[in-house]
Tab-separated table of C-alpha atoms in Angstrom:
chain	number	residue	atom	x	y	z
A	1	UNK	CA	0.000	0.000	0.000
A	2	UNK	CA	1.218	3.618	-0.924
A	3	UNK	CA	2.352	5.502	1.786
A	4	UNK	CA	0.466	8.886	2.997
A	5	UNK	CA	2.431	11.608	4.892
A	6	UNK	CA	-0.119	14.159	5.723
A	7	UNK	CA	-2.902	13.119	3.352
A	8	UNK	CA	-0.139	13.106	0.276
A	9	UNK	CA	1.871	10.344	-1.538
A	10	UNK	CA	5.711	9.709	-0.738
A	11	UNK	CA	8.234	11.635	-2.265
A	12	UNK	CA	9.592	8.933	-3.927
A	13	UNK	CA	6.255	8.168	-5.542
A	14	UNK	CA	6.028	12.262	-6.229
A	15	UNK	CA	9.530	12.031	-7.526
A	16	UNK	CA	8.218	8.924	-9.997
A	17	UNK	CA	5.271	10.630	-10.829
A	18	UNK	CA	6.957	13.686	-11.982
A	19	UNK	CA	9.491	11.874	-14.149
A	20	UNK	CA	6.713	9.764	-15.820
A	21	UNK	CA	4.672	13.018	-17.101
A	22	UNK	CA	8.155	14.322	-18.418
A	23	UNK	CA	8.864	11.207	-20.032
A	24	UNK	CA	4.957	11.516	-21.298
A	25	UNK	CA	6.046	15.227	-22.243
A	26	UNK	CA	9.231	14.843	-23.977
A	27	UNK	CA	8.026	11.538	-26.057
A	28	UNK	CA	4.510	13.922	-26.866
A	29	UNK	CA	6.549	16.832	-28.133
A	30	UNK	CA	9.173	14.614	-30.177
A	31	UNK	CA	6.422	14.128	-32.795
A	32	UNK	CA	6.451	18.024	-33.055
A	33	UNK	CA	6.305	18.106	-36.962
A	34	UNK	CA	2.957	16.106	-36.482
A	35	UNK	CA	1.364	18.794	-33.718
A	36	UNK	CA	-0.656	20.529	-36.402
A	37	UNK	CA	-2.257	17.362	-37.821
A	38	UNK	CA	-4.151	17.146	-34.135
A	39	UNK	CA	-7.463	19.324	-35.149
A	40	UNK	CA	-8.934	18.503	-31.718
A	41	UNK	CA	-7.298	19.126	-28.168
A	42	UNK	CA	-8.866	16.118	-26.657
A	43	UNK	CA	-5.870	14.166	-28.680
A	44	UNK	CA	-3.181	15.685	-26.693
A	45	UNK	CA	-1.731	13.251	-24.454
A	46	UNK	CA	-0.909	14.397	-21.794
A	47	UNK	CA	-3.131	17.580	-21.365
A	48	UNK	CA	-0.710	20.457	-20.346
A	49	UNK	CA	-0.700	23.536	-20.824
A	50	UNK	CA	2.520	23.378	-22.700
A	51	UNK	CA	1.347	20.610	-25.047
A	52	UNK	CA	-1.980	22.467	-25.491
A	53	UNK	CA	-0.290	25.597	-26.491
A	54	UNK	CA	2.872	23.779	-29.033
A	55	UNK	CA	-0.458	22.357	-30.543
A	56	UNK	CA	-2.176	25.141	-31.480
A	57	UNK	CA	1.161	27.056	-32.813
A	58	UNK	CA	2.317	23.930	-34.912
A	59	UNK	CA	-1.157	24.749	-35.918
A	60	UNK	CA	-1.241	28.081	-36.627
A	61	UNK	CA	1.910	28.087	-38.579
A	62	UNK	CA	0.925	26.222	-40.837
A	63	UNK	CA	-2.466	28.301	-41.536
A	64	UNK	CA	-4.788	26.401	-39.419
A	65	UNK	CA	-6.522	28.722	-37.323
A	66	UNK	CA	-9.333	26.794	-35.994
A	67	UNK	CA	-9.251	24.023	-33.622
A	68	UNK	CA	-11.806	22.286	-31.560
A	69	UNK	CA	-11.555	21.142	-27.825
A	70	UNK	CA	-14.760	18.473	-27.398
A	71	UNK	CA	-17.403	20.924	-28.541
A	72	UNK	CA	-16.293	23.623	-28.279
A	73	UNK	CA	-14.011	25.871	-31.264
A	74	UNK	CA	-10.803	27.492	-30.827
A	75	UNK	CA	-10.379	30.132	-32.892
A	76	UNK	CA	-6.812	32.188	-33.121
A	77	UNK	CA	-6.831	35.688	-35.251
A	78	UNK	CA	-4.194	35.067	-37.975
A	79	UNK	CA	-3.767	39.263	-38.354
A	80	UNK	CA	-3.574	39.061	-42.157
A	81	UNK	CA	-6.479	38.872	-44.693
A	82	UNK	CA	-7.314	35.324	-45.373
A	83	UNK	CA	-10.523	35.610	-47.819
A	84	UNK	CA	-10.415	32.036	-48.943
A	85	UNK	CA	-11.128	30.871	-45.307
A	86	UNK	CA	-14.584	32.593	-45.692
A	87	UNK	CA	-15.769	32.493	-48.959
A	88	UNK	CA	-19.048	32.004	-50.006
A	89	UNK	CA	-17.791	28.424	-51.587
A	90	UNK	CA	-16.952	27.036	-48.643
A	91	UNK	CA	-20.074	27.872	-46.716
A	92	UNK	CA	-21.943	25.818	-49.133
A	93	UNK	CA	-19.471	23.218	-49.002
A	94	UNK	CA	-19.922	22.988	-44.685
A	95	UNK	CA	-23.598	23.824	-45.535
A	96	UNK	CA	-24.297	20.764	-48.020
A	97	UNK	CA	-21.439	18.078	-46.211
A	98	UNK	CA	-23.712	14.826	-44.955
A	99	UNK	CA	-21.080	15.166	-41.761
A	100	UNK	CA	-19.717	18.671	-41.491
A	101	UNK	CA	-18.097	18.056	-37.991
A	102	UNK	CA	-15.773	15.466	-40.316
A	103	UNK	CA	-14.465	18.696	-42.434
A	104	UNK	CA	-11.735	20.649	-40.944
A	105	UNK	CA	-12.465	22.786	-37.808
A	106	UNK	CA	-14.243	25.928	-38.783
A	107	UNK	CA	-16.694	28.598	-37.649
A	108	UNK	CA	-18.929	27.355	-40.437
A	109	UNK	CA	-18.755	23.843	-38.612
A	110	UNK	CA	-20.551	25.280	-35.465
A	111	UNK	CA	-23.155	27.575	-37.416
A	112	UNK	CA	-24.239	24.453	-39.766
A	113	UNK	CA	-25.115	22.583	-36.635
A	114	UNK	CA	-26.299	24.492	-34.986
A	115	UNK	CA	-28.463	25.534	-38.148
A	116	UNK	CA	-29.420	21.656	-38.233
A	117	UNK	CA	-30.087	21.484	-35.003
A	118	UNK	CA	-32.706	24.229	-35.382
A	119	UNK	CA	-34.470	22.397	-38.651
A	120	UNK	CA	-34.261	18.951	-37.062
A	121	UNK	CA	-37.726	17.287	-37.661
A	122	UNK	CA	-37.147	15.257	-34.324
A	123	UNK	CA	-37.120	18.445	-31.980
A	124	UNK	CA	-36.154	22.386	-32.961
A	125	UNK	CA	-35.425	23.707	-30.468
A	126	UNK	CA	-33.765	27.428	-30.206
A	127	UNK	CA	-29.594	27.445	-30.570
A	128	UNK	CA	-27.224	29.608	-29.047
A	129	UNK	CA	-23.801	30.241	-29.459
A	130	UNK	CA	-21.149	32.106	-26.878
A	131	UNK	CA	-18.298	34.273	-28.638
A	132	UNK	CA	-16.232	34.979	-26.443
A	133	UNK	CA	-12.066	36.010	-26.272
A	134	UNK	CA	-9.969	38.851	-24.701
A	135	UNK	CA	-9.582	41.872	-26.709
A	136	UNK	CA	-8.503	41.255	-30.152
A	137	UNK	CA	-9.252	37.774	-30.465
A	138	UNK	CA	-11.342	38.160	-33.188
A	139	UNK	CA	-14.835	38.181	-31.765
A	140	UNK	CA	-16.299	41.054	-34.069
A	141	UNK	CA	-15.040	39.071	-36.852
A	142	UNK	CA	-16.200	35.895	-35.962
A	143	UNK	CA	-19.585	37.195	-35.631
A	144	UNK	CA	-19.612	38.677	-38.491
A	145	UNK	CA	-18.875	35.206	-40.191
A	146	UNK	CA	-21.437	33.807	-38.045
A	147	UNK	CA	-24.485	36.515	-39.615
A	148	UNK	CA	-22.860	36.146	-43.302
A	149	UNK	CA	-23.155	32.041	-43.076
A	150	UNK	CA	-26.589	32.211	-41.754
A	151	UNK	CA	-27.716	35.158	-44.566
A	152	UNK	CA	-26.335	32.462	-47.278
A	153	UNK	CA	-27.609	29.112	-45.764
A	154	UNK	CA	-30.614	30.548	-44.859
A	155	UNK	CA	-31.789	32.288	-47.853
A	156	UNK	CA	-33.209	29.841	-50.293
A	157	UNK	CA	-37.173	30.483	-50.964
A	158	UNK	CA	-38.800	29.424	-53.947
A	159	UNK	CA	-40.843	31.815	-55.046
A	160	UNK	CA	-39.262	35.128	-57.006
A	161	UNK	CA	-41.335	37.356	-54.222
A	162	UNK	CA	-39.493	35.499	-50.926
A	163	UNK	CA	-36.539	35.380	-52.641
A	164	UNK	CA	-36.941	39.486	-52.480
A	165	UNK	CA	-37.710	39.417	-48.922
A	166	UNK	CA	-34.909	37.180	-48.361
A	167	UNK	CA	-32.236	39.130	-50.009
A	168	UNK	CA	-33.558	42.681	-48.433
A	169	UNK	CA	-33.359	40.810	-44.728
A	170	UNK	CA	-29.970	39.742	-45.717
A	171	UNK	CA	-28.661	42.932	-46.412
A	172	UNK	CA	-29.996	44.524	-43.724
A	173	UNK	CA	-28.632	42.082	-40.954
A	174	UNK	CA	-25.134	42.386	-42.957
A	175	UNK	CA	-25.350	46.308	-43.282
A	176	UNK	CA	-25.922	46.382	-39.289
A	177	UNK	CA	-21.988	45.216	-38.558
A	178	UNK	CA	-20.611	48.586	-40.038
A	179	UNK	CA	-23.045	50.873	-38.170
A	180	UNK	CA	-22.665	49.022	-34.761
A	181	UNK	CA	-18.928	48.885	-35.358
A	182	UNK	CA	-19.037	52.903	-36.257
A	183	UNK	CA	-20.978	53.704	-33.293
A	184	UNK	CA	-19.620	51.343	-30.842
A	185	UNK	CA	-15.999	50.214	-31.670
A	186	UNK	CA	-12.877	52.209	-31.469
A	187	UNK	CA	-9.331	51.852	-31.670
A	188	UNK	CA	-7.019	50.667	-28.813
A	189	UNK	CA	-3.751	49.424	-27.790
A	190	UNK	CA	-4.277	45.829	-28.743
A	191	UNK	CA	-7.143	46.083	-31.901
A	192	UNK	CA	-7.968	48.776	-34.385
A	193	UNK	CA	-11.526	47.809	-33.928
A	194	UNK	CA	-12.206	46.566	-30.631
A	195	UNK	CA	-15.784	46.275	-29.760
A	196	UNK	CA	-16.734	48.781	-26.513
A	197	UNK	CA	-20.062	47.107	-26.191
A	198	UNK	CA	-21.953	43.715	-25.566
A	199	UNK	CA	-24.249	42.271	-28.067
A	200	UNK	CA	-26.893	39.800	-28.385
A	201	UNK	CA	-27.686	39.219	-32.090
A	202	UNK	CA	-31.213	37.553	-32.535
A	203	UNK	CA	-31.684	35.224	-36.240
A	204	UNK	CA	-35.289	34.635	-36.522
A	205	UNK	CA	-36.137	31.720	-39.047
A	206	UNK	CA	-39.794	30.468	-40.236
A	207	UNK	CA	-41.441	27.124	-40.502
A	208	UNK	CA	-39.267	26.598	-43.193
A	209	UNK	CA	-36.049	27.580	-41.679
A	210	UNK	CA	-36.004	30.517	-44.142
A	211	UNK	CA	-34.584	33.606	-42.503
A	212	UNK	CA	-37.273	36.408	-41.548
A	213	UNK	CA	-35.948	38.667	-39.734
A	214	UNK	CA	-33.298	39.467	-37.004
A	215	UNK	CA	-32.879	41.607	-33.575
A	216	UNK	CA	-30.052	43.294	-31.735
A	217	UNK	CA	-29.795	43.885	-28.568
A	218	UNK	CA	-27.054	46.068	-27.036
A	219	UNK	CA	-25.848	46.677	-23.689
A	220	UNK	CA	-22.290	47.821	-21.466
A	221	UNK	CA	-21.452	50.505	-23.802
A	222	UNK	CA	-18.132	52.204	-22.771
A	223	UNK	CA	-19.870	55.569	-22.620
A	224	UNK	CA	-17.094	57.463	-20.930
A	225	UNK	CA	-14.366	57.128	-23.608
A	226	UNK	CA	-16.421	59.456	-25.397
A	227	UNK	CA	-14.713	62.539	-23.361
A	228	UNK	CA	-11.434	59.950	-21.674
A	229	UNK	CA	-9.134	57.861	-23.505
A	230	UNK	CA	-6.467	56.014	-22.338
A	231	UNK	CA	-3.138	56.917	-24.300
A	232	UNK	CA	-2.641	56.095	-27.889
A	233	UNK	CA	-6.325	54.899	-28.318
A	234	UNK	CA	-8.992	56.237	-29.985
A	235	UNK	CA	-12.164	57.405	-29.580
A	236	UNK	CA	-15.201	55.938	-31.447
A	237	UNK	CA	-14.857	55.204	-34.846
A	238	UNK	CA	-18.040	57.828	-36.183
A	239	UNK	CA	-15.974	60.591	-34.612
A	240	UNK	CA	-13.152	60.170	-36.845
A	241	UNK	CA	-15.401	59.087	-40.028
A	242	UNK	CA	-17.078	62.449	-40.176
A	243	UNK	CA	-14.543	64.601	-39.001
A	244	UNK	CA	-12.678	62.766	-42.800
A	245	UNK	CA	-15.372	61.905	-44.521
A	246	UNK	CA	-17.357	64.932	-44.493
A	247	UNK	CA	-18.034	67.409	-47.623
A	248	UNK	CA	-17.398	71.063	-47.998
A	249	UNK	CA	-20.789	71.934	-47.275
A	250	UNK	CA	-21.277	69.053	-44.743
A	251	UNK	CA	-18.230	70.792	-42.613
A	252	UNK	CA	-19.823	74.197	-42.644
A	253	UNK	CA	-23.145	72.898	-41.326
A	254	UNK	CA	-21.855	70.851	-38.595
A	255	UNK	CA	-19.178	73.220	-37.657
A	256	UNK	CA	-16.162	71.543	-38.688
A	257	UNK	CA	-13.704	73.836	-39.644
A	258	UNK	CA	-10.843	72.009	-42.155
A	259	UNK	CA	-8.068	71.488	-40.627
A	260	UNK	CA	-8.908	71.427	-37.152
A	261	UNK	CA	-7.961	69.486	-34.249
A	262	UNK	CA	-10.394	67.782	-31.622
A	263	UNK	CA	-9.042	67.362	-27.673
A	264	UNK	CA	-11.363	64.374	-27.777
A	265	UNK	CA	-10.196	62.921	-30.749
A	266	UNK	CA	-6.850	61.689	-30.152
A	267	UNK	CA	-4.644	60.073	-32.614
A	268	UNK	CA	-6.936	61.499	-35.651
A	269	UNK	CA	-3.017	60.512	-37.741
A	270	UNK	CA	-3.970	56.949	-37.375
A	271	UNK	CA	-5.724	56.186	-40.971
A	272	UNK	CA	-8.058	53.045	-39.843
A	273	UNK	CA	-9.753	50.995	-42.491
A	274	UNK	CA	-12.759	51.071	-40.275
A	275	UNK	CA	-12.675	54.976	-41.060
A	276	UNK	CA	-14.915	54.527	-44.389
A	277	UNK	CA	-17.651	57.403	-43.838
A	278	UNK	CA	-19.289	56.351	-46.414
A	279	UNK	CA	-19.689	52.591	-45.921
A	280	UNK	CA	-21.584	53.815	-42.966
A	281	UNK	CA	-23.504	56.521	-44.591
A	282	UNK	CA	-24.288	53.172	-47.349
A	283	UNK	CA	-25.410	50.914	-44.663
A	284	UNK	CA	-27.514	53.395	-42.765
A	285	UNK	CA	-29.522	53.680	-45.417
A	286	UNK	CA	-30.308	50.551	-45.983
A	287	UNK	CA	-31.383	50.053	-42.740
A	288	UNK	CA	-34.326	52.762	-43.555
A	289	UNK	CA	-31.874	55.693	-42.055
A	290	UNK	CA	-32.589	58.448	-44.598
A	291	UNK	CA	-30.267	61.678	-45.303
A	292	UNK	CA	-32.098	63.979	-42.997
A	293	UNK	CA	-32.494	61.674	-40.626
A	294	UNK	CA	-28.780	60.731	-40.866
A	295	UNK	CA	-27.730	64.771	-40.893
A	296	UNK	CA	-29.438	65.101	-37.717
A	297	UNK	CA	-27.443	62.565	-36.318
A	298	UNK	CA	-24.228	63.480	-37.130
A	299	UNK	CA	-24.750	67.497	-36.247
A	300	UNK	CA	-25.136	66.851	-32.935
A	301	UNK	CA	-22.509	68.046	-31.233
A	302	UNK	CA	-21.152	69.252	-27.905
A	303	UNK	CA	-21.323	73.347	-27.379
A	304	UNK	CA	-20.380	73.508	-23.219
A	305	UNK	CA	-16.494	73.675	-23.710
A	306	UNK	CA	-13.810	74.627	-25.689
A	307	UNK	CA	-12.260	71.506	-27.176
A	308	UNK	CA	-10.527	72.085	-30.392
A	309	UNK	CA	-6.437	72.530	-29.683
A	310	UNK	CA	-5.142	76.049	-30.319
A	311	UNK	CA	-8.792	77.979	-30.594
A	312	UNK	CA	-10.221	80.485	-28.065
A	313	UNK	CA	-13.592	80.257	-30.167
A	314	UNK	CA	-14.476	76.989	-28.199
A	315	UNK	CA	-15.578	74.218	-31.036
A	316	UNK	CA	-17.889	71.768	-30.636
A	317	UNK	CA	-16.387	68.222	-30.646
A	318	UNK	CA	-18.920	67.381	-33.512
């Protein structure tokens, strides 16, 4: 019988123990050129966090950015464009697979079953799926790719009339991204377009599993970096839009003098790609936001204190 001194194992069987797992380690890590061929965590023998992490950068070096762990996806941001990951071909190809878990891990993987699971003639039942990472893990990305995946497999009516409906719904849950993103994501330390908000995107399918409709629900905006940012971030995108995006006229009526400088918009050198005015002039209108409604938007503006650098005139911040 093993010893116990004080409710613990003998050193020597400590001492045993801890020379098996780094036998278990080294003989593990020996088949390193083999790491990224492991698509799913549960395979890593033993579970460290050492072996868990060589795994997924075998992995990622060689351009495989998703991984699963039992059900659930690991997903690492490669920080380059990678359009072929998420084309429209290959959701149709994880859309129409008989076994899409058998393809290689993807974000499509977990929105086509979770798409099944809502069409199953056994028992719908509502899905749900958690997005979650630290800042700049990808998370405004990946639900992008979730909405575009569901706009495609989703949209397939028969009749020339639905197949209207279907394509106007589509747009308008697509064209929502770049107006939440302008209005509630901003620039910091670790992600040009890190989301200052909490979401809850609603998908609302028929009978049919055709897509109707859709609902956002918003929440925990980061209200106060609108007059306080932390050093080298940014303010919110829509600040920085207008103040570059703006016409002649456009400047006059909101009170935007050219050329000048905003106390609460820091860093205005920093040319973002998320600082496309009008992509977010577009997509406001096709969510039913019309021109006048959209100028009244963008002229308000703050009139209490002097914030533009180098004027005694006090302009507005917008």
């Amino acid at each position: 019988m093993r010893q116990q001194v004080n409710g613990h194992g003998s050193g020597s069987d400590a001492h045993s123990g801890g020379e098996s797992l780094r036998e278990e380690l080294q003989e593990f890590l020996g088949g390193e050129a083999l790491l990224h061929q492991l698509d799913d965590l549960t395979q890593v023998n033993p579970v460290t966090l050492e072996t868990v992490l060589r795994c997924l950068q075998a992995r990622y070096s060689a351009d495989m950015f998703y991984t699963n762990a039992g059900c659930t996806l690991v997903a690492l941001n490669p920080f380059k464009p990678v359009p072929q990951l998420y084309s429209t071909e290959l959701m149709q190809e994880y859309h129409a697979a008989p076994q899409p878990q058998k393809l290689k891990p993807h974000i499509f993987t977990v929105g086509e079953q979770t798409y099944r699971n809502v069409k199953s003639l056994m028992e719908p039942v509502n899905q749900s799926i958690v997005v979650s990472g630290e800042s700049g893990a990808g998370k405004t990305w990946t639900s992008r790719c979730l909405m575009k995946f569901y706009a495609v497999v989703a949209a397939s009516p028969t009749s020339r009339e639905s197949h209207k409906i279907a394509e106007r719904i589509e747009q308008r849950i697509l064209n929502s991204n770049p107006v939440m993103e302008a209005f509630g994501n901003a620039g910091t330390l670790r992600n040009n377009n890190s989301s200052r908000f909490g979401k809850f995107i609603q998908l609302q399918l028929n009978r049919t599993q055709q897509m109707t409709g859709a609902a956002v629900q918003t929440y925990l905006l980061e209200k106060t970096r609108v007059a306080c940012q932390a050093s080298s971030e940014r303010n919110f995108h829509i600040f920085y839009q207008i103040c570059k995006g703006a016409s002649a006229d456009e400047r006059l009526q909101w009170h935007l003098p050219e050329g000048a400088t905003f106390s609460w918009l820091p860093n205005p050198e920093r040319t973002l790609e998320e600082d496309c005015f009008e992509v977010t002039r577009e997509a406001m209108l096709h969510l039913g936001i019309d021109a006048p409604t959209q100028n009244n938007i963008f002229q308000v503006r703050g009139k209490a204190t002097p914030l533009a650098h180098g004027s005694g005139d006090g302009q507005p911040l917008l």
